[in-house]
PDB file of C-alpha atoms in Angstrom:
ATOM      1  CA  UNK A 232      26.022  15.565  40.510  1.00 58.00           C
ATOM      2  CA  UNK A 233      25.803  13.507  44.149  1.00 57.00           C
ATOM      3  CA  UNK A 234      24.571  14.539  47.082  1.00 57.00           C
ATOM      4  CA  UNK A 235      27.813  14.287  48.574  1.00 59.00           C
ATOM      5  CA  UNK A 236      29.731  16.854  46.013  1.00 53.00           C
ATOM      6  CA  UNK A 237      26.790  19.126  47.082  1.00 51.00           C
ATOM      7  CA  UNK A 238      26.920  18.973  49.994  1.00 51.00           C
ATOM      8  CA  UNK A 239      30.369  19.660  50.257  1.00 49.00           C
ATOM      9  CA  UNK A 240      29.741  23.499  49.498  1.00 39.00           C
ATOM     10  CA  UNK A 241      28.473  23.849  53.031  1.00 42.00           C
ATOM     11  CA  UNK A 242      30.965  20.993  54.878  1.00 40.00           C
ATOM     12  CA  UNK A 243      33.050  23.613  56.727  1.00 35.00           C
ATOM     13  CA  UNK A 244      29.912  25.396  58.037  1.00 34.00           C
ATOM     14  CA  UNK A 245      28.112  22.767  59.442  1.00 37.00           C
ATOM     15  CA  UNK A 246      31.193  20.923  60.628  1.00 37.00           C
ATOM     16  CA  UNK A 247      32.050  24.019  63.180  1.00 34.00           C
ATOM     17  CA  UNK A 248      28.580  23.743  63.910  1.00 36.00           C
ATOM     18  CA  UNK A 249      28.850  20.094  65.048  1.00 39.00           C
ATOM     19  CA  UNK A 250      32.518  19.962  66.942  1.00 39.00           C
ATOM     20  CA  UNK A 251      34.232  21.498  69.389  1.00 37.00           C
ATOM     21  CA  UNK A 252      37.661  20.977  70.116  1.00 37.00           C
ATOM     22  CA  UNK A 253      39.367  18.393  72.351  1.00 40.00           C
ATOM     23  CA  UNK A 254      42.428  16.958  72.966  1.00 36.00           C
ATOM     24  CA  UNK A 255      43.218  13.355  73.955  1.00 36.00           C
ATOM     25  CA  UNK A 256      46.159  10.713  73.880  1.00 36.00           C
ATOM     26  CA  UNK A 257      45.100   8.689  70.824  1.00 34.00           C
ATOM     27  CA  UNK A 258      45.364   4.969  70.925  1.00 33.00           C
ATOM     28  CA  UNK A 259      47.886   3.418  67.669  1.00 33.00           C
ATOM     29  CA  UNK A 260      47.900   0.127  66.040  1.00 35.00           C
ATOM     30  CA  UNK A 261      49.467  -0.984  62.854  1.00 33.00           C
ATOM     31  CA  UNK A 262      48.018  -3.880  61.177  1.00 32.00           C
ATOM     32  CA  UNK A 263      48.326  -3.585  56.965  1.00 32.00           C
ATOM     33  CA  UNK A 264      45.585  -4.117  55.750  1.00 33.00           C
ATOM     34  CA  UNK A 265      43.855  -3.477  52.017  1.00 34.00           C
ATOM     35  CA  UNK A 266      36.405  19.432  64.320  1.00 34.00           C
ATOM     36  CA  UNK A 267      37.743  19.661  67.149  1.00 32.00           C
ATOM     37  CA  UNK A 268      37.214  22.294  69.769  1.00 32.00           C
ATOM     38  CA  UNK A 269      38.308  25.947  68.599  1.00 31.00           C
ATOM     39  CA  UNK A 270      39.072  24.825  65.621  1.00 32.00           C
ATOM     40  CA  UNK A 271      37.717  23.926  61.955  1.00 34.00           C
ATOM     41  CA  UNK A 272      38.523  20.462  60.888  1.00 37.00           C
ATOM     42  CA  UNK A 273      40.578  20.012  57.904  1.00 35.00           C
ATOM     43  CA  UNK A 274      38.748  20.252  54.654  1.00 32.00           C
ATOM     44  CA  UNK A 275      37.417  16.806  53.681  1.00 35.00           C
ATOM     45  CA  UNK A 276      36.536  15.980  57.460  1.00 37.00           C
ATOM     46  CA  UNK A 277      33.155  14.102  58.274  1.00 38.00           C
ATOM     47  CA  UNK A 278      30.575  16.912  59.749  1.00 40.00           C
ATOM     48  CA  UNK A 279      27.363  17.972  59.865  1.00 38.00           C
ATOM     49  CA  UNK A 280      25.196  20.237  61.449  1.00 38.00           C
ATOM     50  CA  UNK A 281      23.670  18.732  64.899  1.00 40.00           C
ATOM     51  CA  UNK A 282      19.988  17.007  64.677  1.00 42.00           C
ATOM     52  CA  UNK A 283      17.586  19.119  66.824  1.00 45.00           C
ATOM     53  CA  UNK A 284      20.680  20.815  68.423  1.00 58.00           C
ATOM     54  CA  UNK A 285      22.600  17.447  68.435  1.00 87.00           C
ATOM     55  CA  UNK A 286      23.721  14.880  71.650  1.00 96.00           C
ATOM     56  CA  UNK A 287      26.484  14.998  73.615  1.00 98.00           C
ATOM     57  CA  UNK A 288      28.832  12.722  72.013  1.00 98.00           C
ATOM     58  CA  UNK A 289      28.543  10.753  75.555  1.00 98.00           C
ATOM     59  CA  UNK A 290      24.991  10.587  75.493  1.00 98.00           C
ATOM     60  CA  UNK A 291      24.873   9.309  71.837  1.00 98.00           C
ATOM     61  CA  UNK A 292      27.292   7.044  72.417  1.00 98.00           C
ATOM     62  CA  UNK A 293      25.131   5.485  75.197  1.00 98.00           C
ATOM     63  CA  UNK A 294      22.589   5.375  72.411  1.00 98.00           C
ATOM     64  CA  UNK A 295      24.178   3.001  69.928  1.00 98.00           C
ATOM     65  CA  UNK A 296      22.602  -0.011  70.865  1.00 98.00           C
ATOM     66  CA  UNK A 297      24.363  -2.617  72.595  1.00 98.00           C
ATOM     67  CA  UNK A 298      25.041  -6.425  71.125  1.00 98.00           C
ATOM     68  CA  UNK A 299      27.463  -8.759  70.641  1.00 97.00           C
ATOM     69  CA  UNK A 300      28.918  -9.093  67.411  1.00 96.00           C
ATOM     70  CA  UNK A 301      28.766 -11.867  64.801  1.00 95.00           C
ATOM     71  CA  UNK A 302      31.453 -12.235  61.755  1.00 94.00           C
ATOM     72  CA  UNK A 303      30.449 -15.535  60.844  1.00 96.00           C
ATOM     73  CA  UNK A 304      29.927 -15.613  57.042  1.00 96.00           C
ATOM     74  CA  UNK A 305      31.527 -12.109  56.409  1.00 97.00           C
ATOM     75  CA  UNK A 306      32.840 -11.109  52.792  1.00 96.00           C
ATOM     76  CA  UNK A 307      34.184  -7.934  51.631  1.00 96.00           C
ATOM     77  CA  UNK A 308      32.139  -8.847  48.736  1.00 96.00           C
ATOM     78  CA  UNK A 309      29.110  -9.063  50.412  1.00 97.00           C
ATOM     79  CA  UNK A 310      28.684  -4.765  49.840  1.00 98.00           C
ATOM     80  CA  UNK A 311      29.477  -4.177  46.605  1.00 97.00           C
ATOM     81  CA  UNK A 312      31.354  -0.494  46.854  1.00 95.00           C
ATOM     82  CA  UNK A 313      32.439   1.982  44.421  1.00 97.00           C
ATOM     83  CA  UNK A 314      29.371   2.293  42.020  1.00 97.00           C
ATOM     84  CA  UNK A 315      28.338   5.148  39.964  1.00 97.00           C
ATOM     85  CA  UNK A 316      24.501   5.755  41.772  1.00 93.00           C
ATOM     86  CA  UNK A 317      23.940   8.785  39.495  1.00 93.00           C
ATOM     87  CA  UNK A 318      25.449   7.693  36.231  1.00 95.00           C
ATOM     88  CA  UNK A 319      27.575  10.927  35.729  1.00 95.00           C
ATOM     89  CA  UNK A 320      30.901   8.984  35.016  1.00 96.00           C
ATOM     90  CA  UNK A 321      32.512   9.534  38.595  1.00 97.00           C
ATOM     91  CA  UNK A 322      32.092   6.089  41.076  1.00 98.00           C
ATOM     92  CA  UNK A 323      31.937   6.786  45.092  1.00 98.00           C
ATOM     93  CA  UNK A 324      36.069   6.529  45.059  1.00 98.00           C
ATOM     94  CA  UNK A 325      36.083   9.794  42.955  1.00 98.00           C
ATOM     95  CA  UNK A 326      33.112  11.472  44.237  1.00 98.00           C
ATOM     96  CA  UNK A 327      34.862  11.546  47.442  1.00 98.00           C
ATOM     97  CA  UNK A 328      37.533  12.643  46.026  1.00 98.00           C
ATOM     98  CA  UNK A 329      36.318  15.622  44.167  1.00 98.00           C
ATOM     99  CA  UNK A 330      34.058  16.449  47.073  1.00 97.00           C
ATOM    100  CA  UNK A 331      37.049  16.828  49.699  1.00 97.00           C
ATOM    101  CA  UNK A 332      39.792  18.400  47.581  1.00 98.00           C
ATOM    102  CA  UNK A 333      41.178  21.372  49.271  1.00 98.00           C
ATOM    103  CA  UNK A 334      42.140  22.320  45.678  1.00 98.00           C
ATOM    104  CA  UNK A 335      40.132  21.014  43.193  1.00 98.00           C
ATOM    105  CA  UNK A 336      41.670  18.201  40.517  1.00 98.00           C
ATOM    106  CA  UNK A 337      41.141  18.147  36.922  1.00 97.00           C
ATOM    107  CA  UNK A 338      38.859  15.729  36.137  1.00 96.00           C
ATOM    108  CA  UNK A 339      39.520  13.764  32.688  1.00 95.00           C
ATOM    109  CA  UNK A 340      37.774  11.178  30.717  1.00 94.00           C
ATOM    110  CA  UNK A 341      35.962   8.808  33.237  1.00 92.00           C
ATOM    111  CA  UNK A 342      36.455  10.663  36.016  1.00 96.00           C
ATOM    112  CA  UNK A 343      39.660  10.665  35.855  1.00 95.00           C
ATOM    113  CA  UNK A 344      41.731  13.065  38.492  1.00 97.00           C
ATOM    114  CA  UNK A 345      44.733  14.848  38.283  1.00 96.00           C
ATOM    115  CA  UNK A 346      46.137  17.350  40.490  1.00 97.00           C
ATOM    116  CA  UNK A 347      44.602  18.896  43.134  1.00 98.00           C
ATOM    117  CA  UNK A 348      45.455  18.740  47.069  1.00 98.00           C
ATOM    118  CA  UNK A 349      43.910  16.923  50.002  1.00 98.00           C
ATOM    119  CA  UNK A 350      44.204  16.918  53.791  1.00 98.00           C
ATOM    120  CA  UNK A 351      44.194  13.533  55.542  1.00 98.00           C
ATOM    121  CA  UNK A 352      42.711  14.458  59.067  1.00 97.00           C
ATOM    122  CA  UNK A 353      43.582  11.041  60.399  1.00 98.00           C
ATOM    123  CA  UNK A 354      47.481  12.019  60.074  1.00 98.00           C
ATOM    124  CA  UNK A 355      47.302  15.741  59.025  1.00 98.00           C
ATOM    125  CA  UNK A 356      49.302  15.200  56.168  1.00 98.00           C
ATOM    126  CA  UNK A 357      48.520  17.423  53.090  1.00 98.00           C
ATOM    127  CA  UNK A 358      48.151  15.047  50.059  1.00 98.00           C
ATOM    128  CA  UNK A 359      48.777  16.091  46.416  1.00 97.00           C
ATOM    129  CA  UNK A 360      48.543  12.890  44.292  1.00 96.00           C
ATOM    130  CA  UNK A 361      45.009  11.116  44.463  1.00 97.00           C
ATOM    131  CA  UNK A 362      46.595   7.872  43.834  1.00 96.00           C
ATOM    132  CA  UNK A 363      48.124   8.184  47.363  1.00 97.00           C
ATOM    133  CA  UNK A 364      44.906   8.539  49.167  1.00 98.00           C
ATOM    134  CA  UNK A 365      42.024   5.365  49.902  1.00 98.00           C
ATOM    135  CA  UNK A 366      38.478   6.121  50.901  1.00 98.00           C
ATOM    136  CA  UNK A 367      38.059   5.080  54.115  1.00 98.00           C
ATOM    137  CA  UNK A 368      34.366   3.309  55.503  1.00 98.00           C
ATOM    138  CA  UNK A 369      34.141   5.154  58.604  1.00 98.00           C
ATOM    139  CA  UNK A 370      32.521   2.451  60.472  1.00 98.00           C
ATOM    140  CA  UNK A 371      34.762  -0.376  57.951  1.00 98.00           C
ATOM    141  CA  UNK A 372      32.766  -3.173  56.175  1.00 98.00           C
ATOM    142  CA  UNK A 373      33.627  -5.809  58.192  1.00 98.00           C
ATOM    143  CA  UNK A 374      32.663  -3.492  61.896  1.00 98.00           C
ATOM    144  CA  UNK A 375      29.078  -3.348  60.193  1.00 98.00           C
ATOM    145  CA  UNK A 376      28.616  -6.702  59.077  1.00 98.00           C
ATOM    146  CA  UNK A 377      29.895  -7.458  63.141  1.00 98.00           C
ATOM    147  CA  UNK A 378      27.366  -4.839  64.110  1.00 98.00           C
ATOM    148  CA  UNK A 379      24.006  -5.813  62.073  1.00 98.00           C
ATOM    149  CA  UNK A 380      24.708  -5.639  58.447  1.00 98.00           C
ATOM    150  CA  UNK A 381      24.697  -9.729  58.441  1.00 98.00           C
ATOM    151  CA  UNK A 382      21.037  -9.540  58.572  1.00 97.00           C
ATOM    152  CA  UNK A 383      20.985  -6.536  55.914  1.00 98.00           C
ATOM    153  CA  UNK A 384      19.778  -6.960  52.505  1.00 98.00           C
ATOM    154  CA  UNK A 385      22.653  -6.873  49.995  1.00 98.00           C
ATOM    155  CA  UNK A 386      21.000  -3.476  48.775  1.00 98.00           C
ATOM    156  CA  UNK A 387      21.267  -1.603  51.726  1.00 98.00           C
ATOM    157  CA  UNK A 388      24.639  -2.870  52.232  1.00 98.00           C
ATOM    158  CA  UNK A 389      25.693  -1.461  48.853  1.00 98.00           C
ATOM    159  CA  UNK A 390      23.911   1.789  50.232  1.00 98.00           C
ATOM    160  CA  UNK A 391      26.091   1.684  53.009  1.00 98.00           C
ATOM    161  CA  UNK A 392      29.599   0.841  51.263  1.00 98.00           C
ATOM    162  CA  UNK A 393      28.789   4.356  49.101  1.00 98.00           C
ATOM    163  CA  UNK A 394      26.934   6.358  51.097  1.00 98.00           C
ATOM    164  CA  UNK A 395      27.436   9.942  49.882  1.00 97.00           C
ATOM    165  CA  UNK A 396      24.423  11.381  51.870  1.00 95.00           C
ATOM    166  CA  UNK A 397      26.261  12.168  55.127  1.00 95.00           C
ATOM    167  CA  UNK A 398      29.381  13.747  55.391  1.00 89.00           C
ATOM    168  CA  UNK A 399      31.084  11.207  58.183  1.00 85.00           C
ATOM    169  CA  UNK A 400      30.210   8.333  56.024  1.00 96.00           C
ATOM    170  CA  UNK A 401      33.301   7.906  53.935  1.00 98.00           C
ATOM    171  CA  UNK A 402      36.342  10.304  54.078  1.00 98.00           C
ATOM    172  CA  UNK A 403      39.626  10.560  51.889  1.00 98.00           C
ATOM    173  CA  UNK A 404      43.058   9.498  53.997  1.00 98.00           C
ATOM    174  CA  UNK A 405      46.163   8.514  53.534  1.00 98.00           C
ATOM    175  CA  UNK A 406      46.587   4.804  52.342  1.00 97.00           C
ATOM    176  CA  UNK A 407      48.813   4.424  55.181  1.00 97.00           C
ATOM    177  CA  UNK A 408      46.058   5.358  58.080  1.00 98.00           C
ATOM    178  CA  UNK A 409      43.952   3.616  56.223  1.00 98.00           C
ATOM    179  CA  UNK A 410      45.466   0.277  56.015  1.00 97.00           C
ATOM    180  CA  UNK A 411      46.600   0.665  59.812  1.00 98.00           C
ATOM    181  CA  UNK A 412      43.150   0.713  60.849  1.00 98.00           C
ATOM    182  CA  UNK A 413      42.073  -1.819  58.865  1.00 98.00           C
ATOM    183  CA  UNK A 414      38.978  -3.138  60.360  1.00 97.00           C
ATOM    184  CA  UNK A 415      39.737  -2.402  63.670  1.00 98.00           C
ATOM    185  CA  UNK A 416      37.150  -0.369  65.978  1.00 98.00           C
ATOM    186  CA  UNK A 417      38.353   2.068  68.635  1.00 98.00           C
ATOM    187  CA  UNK A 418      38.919  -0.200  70.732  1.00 97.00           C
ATOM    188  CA  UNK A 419      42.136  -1.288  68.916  1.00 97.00           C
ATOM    189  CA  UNK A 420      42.811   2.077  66.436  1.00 98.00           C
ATOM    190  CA  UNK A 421      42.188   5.375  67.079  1.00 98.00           C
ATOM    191  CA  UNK A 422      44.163   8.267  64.502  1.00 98.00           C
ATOM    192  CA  UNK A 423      47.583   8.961  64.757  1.00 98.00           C
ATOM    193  CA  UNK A 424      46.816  13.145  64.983  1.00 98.00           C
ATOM    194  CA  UNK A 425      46.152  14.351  68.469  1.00 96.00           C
ATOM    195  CA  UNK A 426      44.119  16.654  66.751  1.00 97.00           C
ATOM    196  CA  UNK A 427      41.854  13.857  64.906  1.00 98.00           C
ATOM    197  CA  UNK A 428      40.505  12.382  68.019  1.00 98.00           C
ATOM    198  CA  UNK A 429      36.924  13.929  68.995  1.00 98.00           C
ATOM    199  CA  UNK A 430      36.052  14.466  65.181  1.00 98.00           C
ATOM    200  CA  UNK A 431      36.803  10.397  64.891  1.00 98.00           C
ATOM    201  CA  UNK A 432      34.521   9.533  67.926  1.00 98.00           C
ATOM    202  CA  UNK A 433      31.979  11.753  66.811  1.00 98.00           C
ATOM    203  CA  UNK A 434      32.054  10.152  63.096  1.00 98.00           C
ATOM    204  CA  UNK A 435      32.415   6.798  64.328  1.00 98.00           C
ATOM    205  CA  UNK A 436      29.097   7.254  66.254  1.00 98.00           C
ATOM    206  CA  UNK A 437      27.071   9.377  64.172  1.00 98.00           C
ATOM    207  CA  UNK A 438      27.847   6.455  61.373  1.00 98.00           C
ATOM    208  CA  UNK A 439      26.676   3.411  64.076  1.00 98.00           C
ATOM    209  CA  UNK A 440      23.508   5.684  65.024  1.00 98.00           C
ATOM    210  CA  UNK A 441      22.734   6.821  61.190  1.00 98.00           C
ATOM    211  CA  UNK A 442      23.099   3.254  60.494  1.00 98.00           C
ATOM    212  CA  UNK A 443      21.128   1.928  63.273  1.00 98.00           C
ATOM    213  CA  UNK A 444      24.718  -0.408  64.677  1.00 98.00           C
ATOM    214  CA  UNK A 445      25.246  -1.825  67.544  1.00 98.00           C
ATOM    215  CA  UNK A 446      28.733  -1.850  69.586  1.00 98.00           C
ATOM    216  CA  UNK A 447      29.673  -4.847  72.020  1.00 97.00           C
ATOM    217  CA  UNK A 448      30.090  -4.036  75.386  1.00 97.00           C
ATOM    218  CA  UNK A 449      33.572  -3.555  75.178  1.00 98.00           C
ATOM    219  CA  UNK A 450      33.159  -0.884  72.635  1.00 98.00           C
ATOM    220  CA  UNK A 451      30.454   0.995  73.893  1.00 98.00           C
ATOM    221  CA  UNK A 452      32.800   1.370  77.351  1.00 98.00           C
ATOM    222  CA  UNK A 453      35.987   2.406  75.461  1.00 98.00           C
ATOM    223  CA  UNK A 454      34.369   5.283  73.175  1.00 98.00           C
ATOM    224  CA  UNK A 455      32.761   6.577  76.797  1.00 98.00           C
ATOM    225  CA  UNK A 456      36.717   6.436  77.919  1.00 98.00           C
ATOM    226  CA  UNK A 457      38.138   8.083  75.331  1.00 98.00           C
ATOM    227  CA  UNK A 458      35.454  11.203  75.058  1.00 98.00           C
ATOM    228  CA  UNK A 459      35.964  12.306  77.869  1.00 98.00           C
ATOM    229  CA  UNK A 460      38.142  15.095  76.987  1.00 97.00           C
ATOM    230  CA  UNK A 461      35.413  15.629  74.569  1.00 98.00           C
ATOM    231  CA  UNK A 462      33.213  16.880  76.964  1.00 94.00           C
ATOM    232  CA  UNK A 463      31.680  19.904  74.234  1.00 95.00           C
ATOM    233  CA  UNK A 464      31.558  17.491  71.306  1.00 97.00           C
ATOM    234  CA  UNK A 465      28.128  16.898  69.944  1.00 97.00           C
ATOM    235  CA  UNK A 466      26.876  14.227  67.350  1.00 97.00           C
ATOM    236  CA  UNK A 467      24.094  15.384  64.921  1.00 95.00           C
ATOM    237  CA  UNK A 468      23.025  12.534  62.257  1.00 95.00           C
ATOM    238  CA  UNK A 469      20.592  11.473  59.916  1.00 95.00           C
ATOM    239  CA  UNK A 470      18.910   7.980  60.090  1.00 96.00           C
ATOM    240  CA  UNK A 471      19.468   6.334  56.872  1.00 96.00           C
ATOM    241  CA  UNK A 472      16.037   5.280  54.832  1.00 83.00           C
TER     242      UNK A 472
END
């Protein structure tokens, strides 16, 4: 069994730990493309408990280092994604699955899923048919190749695409979200729910510090803009080995 489906026994515990509620107009985009403060996040949201007692989300954001960003040479292909690490059947797709489900699927030969329910926090739209949902890279493939994964080995780049370790890593959301987003940074896309936005900066910056990215200038000045009605938010991450 992963990490991840572990882990997800204690999700809701540390995530009320981590966030604190906020509210904040939320920027859209739509470009297809293949917890907040009193309150708990949805099931299935990125968490975790605070490092030490956890930074401000300002303050950590102010600690993602600060580069510009190079796409030359970037292929999805370049981190291969939805592997089995432990060999128990289930690739990352369904691990993430099975790990977020507010009710639990049936899981079939090869990890097939059936049934069950989800909550896409992006959107807050209640899912019931896994089909419907993609994993979203919380920090997308292309953002960390921008960001220092171009200098990565192409192992730790397939540690990244299925990282099951942390919580905020990879979440379950509607395929619609997901494709909107696309590999946009929040700069350009920030989740359609009102109610999504401090849990998304605090994800999207407790993935760049676990992962030791960098943000442009740009971006490092627009997530400082948009938390500020985050003001009680705090990031708590793990550096990844």
């Amino acid at each position: 069994m992963s990490l991840r489906r572990l882990g997800s026994l204690s999700a809701a515990l540390l995530t009320t730990a981590t966030l604190t509620a906020c509210s904040a107009e939320p920027v859209e985009a739509d470009d297809p493309k293949p917890s907040p403060t009193g309150t708990t996040a949805p099931s299935g949201a990125p968490g975790g408990a605070p490092n030490e007692g956890g930074l401000s989300l300002a303050d950590a954001i102010r600690k993602i280092p600060v580069a510009e960003e190079k796409r030359t040479g970037y292929e999805r292909d370049s981190f291969k994604h939805w592997v089995d690490e432990d060999d128990d059947g289930c690739p990352t797709r369904q691990e993430v699955l099975l790990a977020e489900a507010v009710t639990a699927p049936e899981q079939g030969a090869r990890c097939t899923l059936s049934g069950g329910s989800w909550t896409s926090y992006y959107d807050e739209v209640e899912v019931n048919d896994a089909k419907k949902l993609d994993i979203d890279h919380m920090v997308p493939l292309a953002e960390a190749w921008d960001s220092g994964a171009h200098d990565w080995t192409p192992e730790r780049r397939e540690a990244y695409a299925n990282d099951l370790t942390a919580e905020r890593s990879l979440v379950a959301v509607t395929a619609k979200t997901n494709r909107s987003k696309a590999d946009k940074d929040p700069t350009q896309w920030m989740p359609p729910a009102q109610s999504a936005t401090c849990t998304y900066l605090v994800d999207w910056t407790a993935t760049k510090l676990r992962w030791n990215l960098s943000a442009d200038a740009t971006e490092q000045a627009a997530l400082l803009d948009l938390a500020e009605p985050c003001a009680d938010s705090t990031v708590g991450y793990e550096p990844s080995s």
